[in-house]
Short mmCIF file of C-alpha atoms and ligand atoms in Angstrom, two decimals:
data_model
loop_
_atom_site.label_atom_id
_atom_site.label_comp_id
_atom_site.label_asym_id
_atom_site.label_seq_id
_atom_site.Cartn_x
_atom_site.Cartn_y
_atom_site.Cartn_z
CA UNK A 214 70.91 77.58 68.06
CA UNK A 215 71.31 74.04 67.04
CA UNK A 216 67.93 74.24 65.17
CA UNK A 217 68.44 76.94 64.17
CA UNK A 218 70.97 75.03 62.09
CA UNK A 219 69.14 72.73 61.42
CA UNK A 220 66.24 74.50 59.74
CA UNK A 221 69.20 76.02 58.02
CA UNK A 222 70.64 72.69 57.11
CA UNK A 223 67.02 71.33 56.37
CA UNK A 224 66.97 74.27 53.96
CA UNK A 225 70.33 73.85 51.92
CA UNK A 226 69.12 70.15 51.73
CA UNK A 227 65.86 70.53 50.35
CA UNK A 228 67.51 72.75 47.32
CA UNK A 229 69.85 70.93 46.58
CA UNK A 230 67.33 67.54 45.80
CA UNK A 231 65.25 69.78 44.05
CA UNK A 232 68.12 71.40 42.16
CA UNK A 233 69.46 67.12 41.39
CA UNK A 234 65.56 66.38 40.50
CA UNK A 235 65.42 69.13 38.76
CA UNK A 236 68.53 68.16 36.19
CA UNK A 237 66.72 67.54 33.08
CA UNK A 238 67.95 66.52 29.91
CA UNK A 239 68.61 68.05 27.02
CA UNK A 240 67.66 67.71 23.47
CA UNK A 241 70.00 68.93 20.41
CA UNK A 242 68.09 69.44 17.57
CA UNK A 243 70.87 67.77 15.00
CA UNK A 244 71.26 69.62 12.22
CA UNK A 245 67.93 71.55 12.83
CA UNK A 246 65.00 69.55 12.39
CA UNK A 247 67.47 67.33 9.56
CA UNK A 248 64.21 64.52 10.08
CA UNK A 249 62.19 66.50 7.70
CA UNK A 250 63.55 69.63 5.85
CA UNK A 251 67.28 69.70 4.56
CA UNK A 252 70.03 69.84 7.10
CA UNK A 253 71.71 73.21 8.10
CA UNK A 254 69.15 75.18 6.33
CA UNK A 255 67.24 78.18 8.26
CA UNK A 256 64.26 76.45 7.64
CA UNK A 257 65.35 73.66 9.60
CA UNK A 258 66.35 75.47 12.48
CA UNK A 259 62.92 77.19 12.86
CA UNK A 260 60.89 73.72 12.83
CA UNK A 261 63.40 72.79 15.42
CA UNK A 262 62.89 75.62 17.46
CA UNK A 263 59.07 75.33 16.74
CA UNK A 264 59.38 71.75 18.03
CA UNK A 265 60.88 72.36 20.95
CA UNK A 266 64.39 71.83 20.84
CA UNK A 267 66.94 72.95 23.60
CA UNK A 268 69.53 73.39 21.73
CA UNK A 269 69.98 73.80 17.73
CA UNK A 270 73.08 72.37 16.46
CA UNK A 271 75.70 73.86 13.77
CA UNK A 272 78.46 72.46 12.23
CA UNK A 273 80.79 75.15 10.89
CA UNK A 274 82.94 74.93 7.78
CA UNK A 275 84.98 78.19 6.48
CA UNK A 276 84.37 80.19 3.10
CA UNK A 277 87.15 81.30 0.97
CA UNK A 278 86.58 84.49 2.43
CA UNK A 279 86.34 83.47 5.57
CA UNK A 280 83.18 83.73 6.68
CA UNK A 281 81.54 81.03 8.91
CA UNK A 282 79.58 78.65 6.56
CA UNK A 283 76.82 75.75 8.44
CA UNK A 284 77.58 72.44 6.95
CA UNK A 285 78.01 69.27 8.32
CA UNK A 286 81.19 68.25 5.50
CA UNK A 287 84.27 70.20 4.23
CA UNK A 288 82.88 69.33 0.65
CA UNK A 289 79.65 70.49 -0.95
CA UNK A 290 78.32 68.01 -3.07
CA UNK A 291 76.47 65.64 -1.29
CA UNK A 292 73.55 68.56 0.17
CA UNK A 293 74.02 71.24 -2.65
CA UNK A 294 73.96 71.57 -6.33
CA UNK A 295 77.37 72.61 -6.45
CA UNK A 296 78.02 70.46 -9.59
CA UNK A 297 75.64 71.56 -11.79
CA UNK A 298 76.39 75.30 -10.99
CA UNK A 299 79.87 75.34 -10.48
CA UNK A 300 81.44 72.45 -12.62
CA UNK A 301 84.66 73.55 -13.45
CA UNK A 302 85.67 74.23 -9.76
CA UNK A 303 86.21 70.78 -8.29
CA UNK A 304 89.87 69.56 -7.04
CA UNK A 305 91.85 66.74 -8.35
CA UNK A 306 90.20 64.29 -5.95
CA UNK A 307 87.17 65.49 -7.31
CA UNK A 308 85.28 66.64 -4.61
CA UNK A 309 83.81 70.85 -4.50
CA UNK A 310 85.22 72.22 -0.99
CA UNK A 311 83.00 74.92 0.59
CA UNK A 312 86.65 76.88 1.40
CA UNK A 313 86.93 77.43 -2.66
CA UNK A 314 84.22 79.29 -2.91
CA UNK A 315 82.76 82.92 -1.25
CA UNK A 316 79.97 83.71 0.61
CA UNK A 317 78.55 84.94 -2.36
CA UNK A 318 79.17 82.02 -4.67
CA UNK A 319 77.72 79.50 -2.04
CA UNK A 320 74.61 81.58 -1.53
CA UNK A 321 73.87 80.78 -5.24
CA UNK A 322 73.46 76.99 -4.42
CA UNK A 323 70.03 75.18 -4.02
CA UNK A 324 70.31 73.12 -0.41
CA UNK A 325 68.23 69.90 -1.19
CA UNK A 326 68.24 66.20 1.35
CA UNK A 327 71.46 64.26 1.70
CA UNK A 328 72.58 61.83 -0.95
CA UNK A 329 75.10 59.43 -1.22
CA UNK A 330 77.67 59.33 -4.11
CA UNK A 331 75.46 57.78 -6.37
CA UNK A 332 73.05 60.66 -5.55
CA UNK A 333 70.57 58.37 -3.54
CA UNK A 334 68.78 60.14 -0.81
CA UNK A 335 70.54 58.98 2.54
CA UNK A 336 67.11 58.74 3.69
CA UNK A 337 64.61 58.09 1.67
CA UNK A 338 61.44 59.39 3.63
CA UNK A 339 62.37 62.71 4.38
CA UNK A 340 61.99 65.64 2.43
CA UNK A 341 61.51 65.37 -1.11
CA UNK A 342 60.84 68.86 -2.95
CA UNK A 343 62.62 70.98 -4.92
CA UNK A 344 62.39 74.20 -2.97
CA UNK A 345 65.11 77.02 -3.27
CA UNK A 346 67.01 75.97 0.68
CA UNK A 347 70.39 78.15 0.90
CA UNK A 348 73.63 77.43 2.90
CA UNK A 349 73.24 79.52 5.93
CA UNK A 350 76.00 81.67 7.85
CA UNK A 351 76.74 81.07 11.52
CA UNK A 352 75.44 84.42 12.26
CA UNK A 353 72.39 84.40 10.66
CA UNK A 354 71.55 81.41 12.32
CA UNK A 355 72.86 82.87 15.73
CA UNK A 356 70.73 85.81 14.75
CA UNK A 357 67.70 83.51 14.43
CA UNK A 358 67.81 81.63 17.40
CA UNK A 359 68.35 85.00 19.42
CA UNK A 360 65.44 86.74 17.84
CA UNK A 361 63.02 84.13 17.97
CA UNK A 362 63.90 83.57 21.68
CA UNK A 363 63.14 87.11 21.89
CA UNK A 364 60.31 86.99 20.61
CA UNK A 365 58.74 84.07 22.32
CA UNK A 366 60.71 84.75 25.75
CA UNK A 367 62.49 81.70 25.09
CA UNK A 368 66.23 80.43 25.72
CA UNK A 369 66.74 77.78 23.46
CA UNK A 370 70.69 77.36 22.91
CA UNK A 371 73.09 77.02 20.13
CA UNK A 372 75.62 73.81 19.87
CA UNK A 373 78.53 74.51 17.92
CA UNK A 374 80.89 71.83 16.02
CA UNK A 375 84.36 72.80 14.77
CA UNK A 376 84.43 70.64 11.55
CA UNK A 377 88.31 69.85 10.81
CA UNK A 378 90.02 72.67 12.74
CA UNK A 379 93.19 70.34 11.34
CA UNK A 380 92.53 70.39 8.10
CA UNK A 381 91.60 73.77 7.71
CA UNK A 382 94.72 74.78 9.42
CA UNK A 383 96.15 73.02 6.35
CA UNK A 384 94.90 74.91 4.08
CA UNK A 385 96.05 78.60 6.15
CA UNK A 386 92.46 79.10 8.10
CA UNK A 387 92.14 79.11 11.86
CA UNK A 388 88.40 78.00 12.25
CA UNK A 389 88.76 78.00 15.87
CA UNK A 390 89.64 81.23 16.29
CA UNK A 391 87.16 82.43 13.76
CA UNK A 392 84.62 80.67 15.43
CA UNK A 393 85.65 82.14 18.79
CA UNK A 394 85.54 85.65 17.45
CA UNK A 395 81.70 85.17 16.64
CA UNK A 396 80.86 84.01 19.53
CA UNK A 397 82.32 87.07 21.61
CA UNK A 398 80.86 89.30 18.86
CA UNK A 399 77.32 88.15 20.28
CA UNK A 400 78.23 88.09 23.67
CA UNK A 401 78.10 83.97 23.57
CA UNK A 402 81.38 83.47 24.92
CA UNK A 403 80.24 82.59 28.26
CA UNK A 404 79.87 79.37 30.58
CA UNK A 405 76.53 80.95 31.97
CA UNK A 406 74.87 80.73 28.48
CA UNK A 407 72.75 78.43 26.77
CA UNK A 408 76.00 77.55 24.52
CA UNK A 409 78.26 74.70 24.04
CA UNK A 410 81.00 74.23 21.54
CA UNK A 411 81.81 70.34 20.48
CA UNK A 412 84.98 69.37 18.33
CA UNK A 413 86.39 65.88 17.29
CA UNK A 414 89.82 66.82 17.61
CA UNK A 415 91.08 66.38 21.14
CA UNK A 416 94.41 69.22 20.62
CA UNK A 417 91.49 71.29 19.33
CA UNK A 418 89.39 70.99 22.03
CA UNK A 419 92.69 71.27 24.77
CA UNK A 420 93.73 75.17 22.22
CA UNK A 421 90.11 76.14 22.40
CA UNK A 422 90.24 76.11 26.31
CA UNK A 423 94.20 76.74 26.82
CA UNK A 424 95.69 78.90 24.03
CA UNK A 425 92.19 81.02 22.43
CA UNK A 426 91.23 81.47 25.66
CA UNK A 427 87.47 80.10 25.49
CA UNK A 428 85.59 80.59 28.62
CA UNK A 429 81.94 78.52 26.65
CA UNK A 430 80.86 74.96 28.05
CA UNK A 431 83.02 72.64 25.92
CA UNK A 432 82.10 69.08 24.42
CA UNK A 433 84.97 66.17 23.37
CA UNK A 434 83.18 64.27 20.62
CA UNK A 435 84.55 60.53 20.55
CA UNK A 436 85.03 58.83 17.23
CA UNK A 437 86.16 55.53 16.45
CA UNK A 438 89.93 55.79 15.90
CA UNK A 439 89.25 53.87 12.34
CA UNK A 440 86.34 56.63 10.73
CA UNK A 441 90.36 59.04 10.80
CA UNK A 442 87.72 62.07 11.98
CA UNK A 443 91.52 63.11 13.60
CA UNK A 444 94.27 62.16 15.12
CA UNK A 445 93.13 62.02 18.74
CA UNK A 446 93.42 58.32 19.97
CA UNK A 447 89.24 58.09 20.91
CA UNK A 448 90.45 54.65 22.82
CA UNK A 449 92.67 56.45 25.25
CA UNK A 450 89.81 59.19 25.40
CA UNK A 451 87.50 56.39 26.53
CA UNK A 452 89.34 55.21 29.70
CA UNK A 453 89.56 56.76 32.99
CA UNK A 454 92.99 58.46 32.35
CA UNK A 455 91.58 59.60 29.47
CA UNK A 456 88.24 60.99 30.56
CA UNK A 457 90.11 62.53 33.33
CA UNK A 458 92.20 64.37 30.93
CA UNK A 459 89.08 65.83 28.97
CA UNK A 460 87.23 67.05 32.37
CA UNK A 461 90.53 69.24 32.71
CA UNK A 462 89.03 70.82 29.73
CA UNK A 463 85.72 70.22 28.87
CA UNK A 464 82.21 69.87 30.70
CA UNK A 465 81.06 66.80 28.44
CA UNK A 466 81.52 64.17 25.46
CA UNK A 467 79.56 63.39 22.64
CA UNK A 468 79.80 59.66 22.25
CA UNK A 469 78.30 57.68 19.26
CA UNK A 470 75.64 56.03 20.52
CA UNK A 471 77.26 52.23 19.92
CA UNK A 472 79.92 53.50 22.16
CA UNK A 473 77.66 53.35 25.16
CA UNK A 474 75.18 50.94 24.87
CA UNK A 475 75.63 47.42 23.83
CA UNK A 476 73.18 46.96 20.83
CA UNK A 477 73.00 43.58 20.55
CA UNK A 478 72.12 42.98 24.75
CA UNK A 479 70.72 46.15 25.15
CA UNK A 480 72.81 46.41 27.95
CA UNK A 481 75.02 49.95 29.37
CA UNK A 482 78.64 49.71 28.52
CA UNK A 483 80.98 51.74 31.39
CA UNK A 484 81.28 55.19 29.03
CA UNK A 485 78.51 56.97 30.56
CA UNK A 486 79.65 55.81 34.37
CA UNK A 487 83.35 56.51 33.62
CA UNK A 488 82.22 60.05 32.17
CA UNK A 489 79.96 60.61 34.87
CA UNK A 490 82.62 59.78 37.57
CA UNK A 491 84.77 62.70 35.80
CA UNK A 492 81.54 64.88 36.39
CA UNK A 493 81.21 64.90 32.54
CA UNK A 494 77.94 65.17 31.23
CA UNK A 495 77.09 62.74 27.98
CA UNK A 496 75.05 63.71 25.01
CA UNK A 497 75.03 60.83 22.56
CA UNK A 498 74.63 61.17 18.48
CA UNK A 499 71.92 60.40 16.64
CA UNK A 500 68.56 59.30 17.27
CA UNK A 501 67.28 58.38 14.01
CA UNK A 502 63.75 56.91 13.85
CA UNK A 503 64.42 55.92 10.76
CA UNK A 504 67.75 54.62 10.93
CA UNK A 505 67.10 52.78 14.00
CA UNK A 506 69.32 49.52 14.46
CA UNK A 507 67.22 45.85 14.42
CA UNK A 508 65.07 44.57 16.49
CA UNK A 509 64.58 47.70 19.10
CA UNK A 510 61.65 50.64 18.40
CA UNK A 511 62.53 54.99 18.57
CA UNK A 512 60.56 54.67 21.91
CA UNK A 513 62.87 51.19 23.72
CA UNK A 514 65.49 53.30 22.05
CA UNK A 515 64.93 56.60 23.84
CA UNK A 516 63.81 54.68 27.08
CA UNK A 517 67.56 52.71 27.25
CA UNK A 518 69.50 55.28 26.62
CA UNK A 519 67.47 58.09 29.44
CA UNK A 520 66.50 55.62 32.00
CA UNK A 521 69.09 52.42 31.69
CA UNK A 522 72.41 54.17 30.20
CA UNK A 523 71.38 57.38 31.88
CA UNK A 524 72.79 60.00 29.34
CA UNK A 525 72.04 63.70 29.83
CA UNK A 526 70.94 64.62 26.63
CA UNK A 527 70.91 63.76 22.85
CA UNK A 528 71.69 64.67 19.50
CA UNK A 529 68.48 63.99 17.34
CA UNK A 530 67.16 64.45 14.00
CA UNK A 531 64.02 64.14 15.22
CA UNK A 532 63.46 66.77 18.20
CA UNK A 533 59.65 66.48 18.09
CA UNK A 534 59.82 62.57 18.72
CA UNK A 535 61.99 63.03 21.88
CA UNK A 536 60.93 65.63 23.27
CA UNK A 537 57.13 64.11 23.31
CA UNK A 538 59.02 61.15 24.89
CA UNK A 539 60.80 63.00 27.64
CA UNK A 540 58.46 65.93 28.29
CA UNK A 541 54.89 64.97 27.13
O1 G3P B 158 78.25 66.59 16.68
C1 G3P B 158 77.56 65.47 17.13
C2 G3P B 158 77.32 64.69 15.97
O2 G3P B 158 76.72 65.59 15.07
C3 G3P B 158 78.60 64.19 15.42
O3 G3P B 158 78.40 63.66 14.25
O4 G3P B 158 79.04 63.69 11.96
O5 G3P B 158 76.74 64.37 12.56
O6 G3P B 158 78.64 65.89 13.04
P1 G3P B 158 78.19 64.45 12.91
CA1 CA B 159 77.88 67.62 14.40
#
């Protein structure tokens, strides 16, 4: 009998390293494939899926008729041609807000590269043409991803951002529960699925889980309390009580990279072990090969933050990049 139990025991054992070992991390496609064809657009979610991604991120912003818009920014201006088309129809602070406009209006607009407010590019290697890139919906690019993992027997994930449930509440639109309709409309509602939803805004987050009921793998985004993303105090998010209070809700956070590794010595600040001792997982934003900070290279980037920090996953711009580095 007793070895019996132990070949039993032996057993369990022998799954559960392989299960540990087998823990890989993930990479978010940020944006879609933002490193080299404009952000958000369909296009850049199928070179992100081509590349390899596990995940394909969307950051949703509400329509005037409430439809589910992607788009990193309440405002249009910056990715879009909003101006040129649509000049009359900016607010006193001047800015075009994607919830002025319908569906139909905003599928009118040319998608082209970030610029700044001077109309710089952001980043002035990527993508340069002129090509006609729309704003996509949240379905279609649901509707993408689920046909194309179809199609090649794939299960490559969404990753969902709330973008200012606060502010939109302002202005009379729930996004959260908007967003959770969609998701139970495609059956994505679901802690067993290749989906996570991520939000700034802790009392977001807390409703999402508590009040709509949301049953998807959850993500607490930490800010600096200064960038005003909300009003969530990210320092008390960052200490033990803190973390502690997020696991009640959430499976993970989605720390800026600065916020867990020291840039300067290269060396681990506690984040990641705090999170970790929660049983949160991490997934850092952005790795930017070309917005990489001094005196380190993409590949002592991507080797600190897997193998010395120890995160379990990242947001990236550049999906092909990491994935060669974690997988090739
Ligand atoms: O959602 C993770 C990361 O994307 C947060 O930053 O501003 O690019 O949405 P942002
Ligand atoms: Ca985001």
């Amino acid at each position: 009998m007793n070895v019996i139990k132990s070949v039993i025991l032996g057993i369990i054992m022998s799954v559960f390293t392989i299960n540990t070992l087998q823990a890989e991390p993930i990479v978010i496609a940020h944006r879609g494939a933002s490193g080299y064809l404009p952000e958000h657009t369909l296009e850049s979610v199928t070179l992100a899926y081509a590349q390899g991604a596990h995940y394909i991120e969307q950051d949703l912003v509400a329509t005037k008729d409430a439809k589910l818009i992607v788009l990193h920014d309440i405002h249009l201006e910056t990715v879009t041609d909003v101006q040129k088309k649509f000049p009359n129809r900016k607010r006193q602070d001047g800015r075009f807000y994607a919830l002025d406009f319908t569906l139909a209006e905003l599928k009118t607009l040319i998608v082209h590269e970030r610029r700044d407010e001077k109309g710089d590019l952001v980043f002035k290697d990527r993508y340069q043409g002129v090509a006609n890139f729309q704003i996509a919906t949240f379905e279609e690019q649901i509707e993408l991803i689920q046909q194309l993992n179809r199609q090649f027997d794939k299960n490559t994930g969404i990753y969902t951002e709330i973008k200012s449930p606060a502010w939109h509440q302002e202005q009379g639109v729930d996004i959260s529960r908007l967003t959770m309709s969609i998701l139970r409309k495609y059956q994505l509602d679901d802690s067993s699925k290749a989906v996570y939803v991520q939000c700034f805004d802790f009392d977001e987050t807390k409703r999402l889980r508590k009040e709509l009921g949301a049953k998807v793998k959850l993500i607490q985004l930490i800010a600096e309390n200064d960038w005003q993303e909300s009003a969530t105090n990210y320092n008390y998010l960052k200490t033990t009580k803190g973390l502690k209070e997020v696991a009640e809700v959430a499976q993970g956070i989605g720390p800026w990279i600065p916020q867990i590794l020291n840039l300067e010595t290269k060396a681990p600040t506690n984040l990641v072990a705090l999170a970790h001792s929660e049983g949160l997982a991490v997934h850092p934003y952005t790795f930017r090969r070309d917005a990489l900070p001094v005196n380190i290279t993409a590949e002592e980037m991507l080797n600190v933050l897997f193998n010395d920090v120890k995160i379990d996953g990242i947001f990236t711009d550049f999906t092909d990049i990491t994935v060669d580095y974690l997988y090739q």
